[in-house]
mmCIF file of C-alpha atoms in Angstrom:
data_model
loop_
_atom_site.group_PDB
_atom_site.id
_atom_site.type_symbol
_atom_site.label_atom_id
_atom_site.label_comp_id
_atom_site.label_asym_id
_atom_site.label_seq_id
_atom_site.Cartn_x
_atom_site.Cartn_y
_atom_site.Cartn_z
ATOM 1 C CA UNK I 1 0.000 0.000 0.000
ATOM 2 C CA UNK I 2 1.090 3.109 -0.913
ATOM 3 C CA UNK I 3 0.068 6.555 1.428
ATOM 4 C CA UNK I 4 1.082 9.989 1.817
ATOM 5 C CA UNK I 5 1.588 10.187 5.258
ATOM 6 C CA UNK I 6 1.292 6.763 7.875
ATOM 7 C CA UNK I 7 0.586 6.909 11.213
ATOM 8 C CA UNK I 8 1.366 4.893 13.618
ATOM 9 C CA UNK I 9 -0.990 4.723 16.926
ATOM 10 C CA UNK I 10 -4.582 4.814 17.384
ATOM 11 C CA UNK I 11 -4.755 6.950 20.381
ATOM 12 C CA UNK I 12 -6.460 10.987 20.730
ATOM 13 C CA UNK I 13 -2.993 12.374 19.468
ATOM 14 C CA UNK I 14 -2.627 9.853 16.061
ATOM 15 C CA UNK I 15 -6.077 9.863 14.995
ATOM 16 C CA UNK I 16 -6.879 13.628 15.602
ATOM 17 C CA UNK I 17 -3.784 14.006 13.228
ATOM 18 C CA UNK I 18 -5.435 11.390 10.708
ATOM 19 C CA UNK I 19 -8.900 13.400 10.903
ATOM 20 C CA UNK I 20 -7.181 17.033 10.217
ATOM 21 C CA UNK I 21 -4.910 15.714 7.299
ATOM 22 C CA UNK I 22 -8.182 14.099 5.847
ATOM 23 C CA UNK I 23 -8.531 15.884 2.491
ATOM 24 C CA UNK I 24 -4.802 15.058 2.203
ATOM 25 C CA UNK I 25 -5.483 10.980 1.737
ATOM 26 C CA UNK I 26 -3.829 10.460 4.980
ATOM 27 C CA UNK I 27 -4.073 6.252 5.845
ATOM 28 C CA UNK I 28 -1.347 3.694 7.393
ATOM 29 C CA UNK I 29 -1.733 1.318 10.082
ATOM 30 C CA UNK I 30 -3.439 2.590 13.318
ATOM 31 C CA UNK I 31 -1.710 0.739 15.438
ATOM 32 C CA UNK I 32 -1.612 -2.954 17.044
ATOM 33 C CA UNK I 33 -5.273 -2.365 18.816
ATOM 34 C CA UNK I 34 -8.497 -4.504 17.982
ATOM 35 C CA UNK I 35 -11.307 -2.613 16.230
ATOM 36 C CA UNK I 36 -13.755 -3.286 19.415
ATOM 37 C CA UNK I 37 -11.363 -1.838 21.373
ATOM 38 C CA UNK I 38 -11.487 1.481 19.432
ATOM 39 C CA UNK I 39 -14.759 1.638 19.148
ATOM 40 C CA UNK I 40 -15.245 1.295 22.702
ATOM 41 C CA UNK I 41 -12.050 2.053 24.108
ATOM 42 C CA UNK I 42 -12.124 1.450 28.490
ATOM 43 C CA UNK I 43 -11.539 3.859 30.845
ATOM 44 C CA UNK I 44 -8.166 4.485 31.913
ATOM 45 C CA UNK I 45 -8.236 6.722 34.782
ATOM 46 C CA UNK I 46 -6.751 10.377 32.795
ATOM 47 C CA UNK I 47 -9.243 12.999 32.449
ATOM 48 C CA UNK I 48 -7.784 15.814 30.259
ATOM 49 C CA UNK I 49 -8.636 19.598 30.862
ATOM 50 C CA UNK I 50 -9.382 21.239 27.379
ATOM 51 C CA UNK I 51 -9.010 24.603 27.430
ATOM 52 C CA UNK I 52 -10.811 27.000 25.046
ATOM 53 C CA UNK I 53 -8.600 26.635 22.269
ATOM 54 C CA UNK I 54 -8.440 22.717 21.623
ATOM 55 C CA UNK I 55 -12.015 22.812 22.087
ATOM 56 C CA UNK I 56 -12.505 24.902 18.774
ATOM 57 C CA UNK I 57 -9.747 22.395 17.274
ATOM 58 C CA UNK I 58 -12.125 19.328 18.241
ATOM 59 C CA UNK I 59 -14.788 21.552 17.014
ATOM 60 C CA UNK I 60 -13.516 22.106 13.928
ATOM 61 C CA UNK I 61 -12.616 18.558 13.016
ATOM 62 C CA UNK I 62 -16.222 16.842 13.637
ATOM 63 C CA UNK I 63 -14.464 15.264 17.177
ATOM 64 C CA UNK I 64 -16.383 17.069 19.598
ATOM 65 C CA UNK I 65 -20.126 16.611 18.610
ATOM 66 C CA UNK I 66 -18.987 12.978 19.182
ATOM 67 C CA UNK I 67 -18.562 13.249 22.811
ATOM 68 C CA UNK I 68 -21.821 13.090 24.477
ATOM 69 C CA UNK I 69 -22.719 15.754 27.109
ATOM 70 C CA UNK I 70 -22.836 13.623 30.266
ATOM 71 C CA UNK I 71 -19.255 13.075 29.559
ATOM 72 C CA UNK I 72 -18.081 16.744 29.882
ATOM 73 C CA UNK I 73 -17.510 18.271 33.064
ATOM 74 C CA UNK I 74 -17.534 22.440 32.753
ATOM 75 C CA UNK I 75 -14.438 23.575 34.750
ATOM 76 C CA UNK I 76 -15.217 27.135 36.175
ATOM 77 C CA UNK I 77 -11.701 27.642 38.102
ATOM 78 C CA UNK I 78 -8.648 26.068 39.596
ATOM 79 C CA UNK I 79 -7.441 25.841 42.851
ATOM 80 C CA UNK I 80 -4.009 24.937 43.297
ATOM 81 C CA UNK I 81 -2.902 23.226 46.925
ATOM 82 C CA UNK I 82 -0.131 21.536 48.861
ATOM 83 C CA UNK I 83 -1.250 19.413 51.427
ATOM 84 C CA UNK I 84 -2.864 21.753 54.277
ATOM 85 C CA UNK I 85 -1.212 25.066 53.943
ATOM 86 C CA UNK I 86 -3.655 27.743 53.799
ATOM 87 C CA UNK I 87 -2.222 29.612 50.430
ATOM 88 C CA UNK I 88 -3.379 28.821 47.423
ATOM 89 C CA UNK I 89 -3.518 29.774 43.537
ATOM 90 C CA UNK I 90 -6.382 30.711 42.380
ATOM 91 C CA UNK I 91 -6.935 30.400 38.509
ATOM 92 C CA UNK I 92 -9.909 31.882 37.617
ATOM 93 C CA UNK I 93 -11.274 32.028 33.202
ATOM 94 C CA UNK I 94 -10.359 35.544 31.751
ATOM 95 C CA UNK I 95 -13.448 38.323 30.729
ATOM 96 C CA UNK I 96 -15.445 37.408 27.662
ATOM 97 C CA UNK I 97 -14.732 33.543 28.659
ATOM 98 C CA UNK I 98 -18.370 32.943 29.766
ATOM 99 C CA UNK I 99 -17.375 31.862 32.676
ATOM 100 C CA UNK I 100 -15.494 29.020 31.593
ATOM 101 C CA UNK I 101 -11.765 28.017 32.543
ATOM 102 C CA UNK I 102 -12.218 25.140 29.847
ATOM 103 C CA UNK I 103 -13.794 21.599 30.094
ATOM 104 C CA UNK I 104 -12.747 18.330 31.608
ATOM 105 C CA UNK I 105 -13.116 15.170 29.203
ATOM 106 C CA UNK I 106 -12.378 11.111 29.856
ATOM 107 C CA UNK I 107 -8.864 10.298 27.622
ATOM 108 C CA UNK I 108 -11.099 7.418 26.457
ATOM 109 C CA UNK I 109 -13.900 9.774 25.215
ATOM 110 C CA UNK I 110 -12.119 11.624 23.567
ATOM 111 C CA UNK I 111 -10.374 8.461 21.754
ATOM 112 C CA UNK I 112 -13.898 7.110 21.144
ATOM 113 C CA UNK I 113 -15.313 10.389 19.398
ATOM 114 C CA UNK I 114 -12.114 10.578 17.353
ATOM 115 C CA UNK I 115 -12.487 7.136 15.984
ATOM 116 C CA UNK I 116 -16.192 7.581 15.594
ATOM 117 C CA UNK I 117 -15.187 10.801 12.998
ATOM 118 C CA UNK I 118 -12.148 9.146 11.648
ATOM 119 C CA UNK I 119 -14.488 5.949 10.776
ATOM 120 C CA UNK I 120 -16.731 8.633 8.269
ATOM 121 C CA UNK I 121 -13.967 10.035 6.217
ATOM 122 C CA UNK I 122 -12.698 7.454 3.324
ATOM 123 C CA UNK I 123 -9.528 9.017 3.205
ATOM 124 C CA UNK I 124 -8.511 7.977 6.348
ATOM 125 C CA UNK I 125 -7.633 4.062 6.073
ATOM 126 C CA UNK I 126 -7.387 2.409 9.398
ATOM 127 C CA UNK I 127 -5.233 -1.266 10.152
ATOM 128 C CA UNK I 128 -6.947 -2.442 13.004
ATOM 129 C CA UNK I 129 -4.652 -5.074 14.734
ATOM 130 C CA UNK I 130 -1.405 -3.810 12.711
ATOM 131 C CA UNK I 131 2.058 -4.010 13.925
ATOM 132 C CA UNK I 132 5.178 -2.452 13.241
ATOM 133 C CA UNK I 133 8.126 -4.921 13.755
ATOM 134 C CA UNK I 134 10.821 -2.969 10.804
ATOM 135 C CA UNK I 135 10.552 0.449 9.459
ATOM 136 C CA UNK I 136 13.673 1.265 6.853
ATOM 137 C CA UNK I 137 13.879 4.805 5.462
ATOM 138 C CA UNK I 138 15.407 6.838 2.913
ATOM 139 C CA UNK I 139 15.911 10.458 1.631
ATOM 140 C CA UNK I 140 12.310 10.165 -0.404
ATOM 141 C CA UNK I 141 10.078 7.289 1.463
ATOM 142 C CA UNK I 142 9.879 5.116 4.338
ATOM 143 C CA UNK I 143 8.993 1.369 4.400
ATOM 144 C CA UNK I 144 6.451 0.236 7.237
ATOM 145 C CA UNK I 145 6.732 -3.492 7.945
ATOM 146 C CA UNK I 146 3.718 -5.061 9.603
ATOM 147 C CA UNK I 147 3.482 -8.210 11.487
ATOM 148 C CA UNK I 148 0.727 -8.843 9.020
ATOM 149 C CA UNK I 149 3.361 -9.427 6.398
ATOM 150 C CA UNK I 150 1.827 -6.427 4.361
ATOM 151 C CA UNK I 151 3.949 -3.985 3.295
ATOM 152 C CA UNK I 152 3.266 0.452 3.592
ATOM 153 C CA UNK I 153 5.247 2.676 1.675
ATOM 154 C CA UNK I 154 4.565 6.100 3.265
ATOM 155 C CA UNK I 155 6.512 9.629 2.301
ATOM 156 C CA UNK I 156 5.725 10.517 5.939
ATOM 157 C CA UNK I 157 5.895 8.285 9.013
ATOM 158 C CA UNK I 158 4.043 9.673 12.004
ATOM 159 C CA UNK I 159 4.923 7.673 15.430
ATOM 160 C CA UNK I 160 1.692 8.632 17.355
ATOM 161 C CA UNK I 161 2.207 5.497 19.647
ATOM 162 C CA UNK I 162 2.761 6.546 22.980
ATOM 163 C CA UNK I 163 5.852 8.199 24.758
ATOM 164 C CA UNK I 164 7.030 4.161 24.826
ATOM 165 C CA UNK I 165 7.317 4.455 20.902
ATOM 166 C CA UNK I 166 8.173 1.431 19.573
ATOM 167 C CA UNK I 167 8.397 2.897 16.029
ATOM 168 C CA UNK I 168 10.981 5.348 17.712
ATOM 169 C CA UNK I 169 13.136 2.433 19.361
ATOM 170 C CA UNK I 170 13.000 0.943 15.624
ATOM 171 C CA UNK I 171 14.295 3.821 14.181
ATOM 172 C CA UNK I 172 17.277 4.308 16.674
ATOM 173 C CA UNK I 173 15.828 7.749 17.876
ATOM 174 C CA UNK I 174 16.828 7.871 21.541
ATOM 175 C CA UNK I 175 15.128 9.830 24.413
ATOM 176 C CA UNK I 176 15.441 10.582 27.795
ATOM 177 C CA UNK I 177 13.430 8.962 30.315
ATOM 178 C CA UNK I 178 12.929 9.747 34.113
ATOM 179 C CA UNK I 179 12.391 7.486 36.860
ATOM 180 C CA UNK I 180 8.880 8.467 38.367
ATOM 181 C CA UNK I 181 9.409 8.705 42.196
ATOM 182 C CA UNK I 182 5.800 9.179 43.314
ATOM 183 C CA UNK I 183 2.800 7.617 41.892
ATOM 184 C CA UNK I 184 -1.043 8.810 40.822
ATOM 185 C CA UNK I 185 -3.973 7.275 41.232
ATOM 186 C CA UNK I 186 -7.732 8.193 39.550
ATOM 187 C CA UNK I 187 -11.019 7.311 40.118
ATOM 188 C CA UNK I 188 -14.464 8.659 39.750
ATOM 189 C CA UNK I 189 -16.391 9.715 43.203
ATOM 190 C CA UNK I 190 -19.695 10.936 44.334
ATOM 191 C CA UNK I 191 -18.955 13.635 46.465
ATOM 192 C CA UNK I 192 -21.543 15.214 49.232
ATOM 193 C CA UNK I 193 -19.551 18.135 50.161
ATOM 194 C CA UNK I 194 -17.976 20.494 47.792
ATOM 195 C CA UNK I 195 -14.167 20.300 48.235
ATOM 196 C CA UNK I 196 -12.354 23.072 50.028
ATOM 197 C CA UNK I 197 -8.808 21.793 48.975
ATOM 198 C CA UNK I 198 -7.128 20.734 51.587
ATOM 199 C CA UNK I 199 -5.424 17.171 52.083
ATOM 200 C CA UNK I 200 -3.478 15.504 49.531
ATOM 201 C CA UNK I 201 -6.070 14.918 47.046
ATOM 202 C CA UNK I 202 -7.582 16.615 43.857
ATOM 203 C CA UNK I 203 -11.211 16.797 43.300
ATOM 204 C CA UNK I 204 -12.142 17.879 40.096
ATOM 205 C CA UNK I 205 -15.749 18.301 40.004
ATOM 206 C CA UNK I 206 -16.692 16.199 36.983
ATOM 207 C CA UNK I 207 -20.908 15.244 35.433
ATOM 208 C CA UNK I 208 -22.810 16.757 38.519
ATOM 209 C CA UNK I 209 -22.172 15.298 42.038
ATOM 210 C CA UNK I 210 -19.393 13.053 40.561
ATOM 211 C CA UNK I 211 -15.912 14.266 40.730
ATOM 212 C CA UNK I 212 -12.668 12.585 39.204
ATOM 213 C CA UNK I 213 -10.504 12.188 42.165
ATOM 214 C CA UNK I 214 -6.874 12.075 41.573
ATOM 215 C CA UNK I 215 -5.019 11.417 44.614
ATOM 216 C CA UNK I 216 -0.578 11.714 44.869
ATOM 217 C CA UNK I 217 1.118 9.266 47.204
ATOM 218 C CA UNK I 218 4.078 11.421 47.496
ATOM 219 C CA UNK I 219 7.178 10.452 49.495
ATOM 220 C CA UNK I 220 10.564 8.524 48.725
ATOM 221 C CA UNK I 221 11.021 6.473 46.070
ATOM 222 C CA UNK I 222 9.733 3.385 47.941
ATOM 223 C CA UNK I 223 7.552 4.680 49.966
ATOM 224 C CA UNK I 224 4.917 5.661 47.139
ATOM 225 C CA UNK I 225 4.822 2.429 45.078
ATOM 226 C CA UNK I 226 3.858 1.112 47.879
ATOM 227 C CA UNK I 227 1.010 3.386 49.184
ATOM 228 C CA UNK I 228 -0.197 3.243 45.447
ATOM 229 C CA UNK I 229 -0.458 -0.524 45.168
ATOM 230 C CA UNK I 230 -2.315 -0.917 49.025
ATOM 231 C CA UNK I 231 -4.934 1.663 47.305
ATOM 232 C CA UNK I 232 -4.936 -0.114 43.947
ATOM 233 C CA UNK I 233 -5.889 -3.328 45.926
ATOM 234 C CA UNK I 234 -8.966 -1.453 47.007
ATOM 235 C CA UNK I 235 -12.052 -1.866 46.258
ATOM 236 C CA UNK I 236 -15.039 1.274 44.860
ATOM 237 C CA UNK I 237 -16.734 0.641 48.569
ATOM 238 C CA UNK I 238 -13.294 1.120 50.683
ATOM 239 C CA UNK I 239 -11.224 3.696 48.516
ATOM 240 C CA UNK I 240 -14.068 6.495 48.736
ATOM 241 C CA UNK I 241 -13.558 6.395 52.582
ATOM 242 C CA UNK I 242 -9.946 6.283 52.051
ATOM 243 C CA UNK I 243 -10.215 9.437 50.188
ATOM 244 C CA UNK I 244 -12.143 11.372 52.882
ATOM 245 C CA UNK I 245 -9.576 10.332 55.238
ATOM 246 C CA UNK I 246 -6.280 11.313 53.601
ATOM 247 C CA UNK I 247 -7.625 14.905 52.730
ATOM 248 C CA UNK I 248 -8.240 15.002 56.237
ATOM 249 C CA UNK I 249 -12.294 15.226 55.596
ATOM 250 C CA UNK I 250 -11.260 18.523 53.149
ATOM 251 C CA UNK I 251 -13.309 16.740 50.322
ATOM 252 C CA UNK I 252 -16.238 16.068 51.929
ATOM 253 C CA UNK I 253 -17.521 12.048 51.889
ATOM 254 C CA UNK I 254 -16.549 10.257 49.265
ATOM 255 C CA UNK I 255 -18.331 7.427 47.613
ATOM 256 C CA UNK I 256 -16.515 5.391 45.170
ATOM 257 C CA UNK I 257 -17.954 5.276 41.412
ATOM 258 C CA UNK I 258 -14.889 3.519 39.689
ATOM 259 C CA UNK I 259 -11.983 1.400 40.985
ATOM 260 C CA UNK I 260 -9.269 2.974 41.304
ATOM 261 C CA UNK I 261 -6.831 3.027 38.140
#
C-alpha cells in the first residue's frame, strides 16, 4: 500500500492528526489495537482539561459533537494546593470567557469520538490489529513493515504510539526517560460536600455530584509504590472512605464510582 503520510498509533494524538490531514489521503496502520477496542475504548483513569482553544480544534474537526454531554464536566476555576497550607492559587477564566476556565473530558472519550469521525472520512484508512516490527527509510520514502506481512510505503511516518514508541526504538531515535518517584492514582467519586482543597487529594468536580478524584502518594522512592499498590488493591466501597480520610475530611464524603486506576 502506498500513502502519503502513515501513522502509527490509534490513540487521541494519532487519529486527531489522521482526521485534520483528511482531504490530504492520509491512511497507514493505526496501530496494534483490535477494532472493538477502538470503538469502545475502556476507561483508563486520565481525564484531560481542554481549554478553550483545543475545544474549537475538536470543534472544527467533527471530534467534539462525538462526545456526548454527560461526559463533559464544565471547569469554572482552579485551585491549586499543597497538602494543608492555607495559600493557594487561584486560577480563575479571563473576561469574555463565559465563565469558563475550559472543560474536563475522559482520555477514552475523547479516543472514542475521534475514531467515531475518523471511521466517516474514506480518506482515512485504518489497520486495526497492525504491527510495526521494521521500518527502513530513505531520503524520499519510508517502508512500514507489519506483522501482518503487508507492506506500507509512506513519504511521511508519524509515530503517534505513545511516549514508549516502539516505532521510535526501531528507528534508533533515543530519548530521555525519568524514573517516576511518586505515583497517581484516579477514580471517579460521588462527592456530598464540595471540596475546600485541603489534604493531599484533587477533586475535580466532573458530570454533577461526581468528581474525578486524583489522589498523589508522594514520598521517597519506595515509599509511594507502595502506598499506590495498598490503594490499587482497594475496592469502589473502601477507597471512597480512604479518600475522605487522607484529605483530612477537606473533600467532603466520598463514595466510590470507579476502581481505582
Amino acid at each position: 500500500m502506498r500513502t502519503d503520510v502513515a501513522i502509527v498509533g490509534a490513540g487521541p494524538a494519532g487519529l486527531c492528526l489522521a482526521r485534520a490531514g483528511r482531504d490530504r489521503a492520509v491512511g497507514g496502520p493505526a496501530g496494534a489495537t483490535a477494532a472493538s477496542r477502538l470503538r469502545e475504548p475502556a476507561f483508563d483513569g486520565r481525564e484531560i482539561a481542554l481549554t478553550h482553544a483545543p475545544r474549537r480544534i475538536l470543534q472544527s474537526l467533527g471530534i467534539w459533537r462525538h462526545i456526548d454531554a454527560s461526559a463533559i464536566a464544565l471547569l469554572r476555576q482552579a485551585r491549586i494546593v499543597d497538602g494543608h497550607s492555607p495559600f493557594a492559587l487561584e486560577i480563575k477564566p479571563d473576561p469574555g470567557q463565559a465563565g469558563a476556565l475550559g472543560w474536563l473530558v475522559s482520555n477514552h472519550a475523547i479516543r472514542r469520538a475521534a475514531y467515531a469521525e475518523a471511521r466517516t472520512h474514506a480518506g482515512i484508512v485504518l489497520r486495526d490489529g497492525a504491527r510495526v516490527v521494521l521500518v527502513s527509510r530513505s531520503d524520499r520514502q519510508v517502508d512500514v513493515h507489519l506483522a501482518t506481512g503487508e507492506p506500507l510505503r509512506a513519504r511521511l511516518l508519524v509515530a503517534a504510539d505513545s511516549r514508549f514508541s516502539e516505532v521510535r526504538r526501531l528507528l534508533g531515535v533515543g530519548a530521555a526517560r525519568f524514573r517516576q518517584d511518586h505515583a497517581g492514582l484516579s477514580h471517579a467519586a460521588r462527592i456530598a460536600a464540595r471540596p475546600n482543597g485541603a489534604g493531599m487529594v484533587s477533586l475535580r468536580p466532573h458530570r454533577g455530584a461526581v468528581a474525578a478524584a486524583w489522589a498523589a502518594a508522594l514520598g521517597g522512592a519506595e515509599a509511594a509504590p507502595q502506598q499506590a499498590q495498598a490503594w490499587l488493591a482497594m475496592d469502589e466501597a473502601s477507597f471512597g472512605p480512604a479518600v475522605t480520610d487522607v484529605s483530612k475530611g477537606g473533600s467532603g464524603h466520598a463514595a466510590g464510582q470507579s476502581p481505582p486506576c
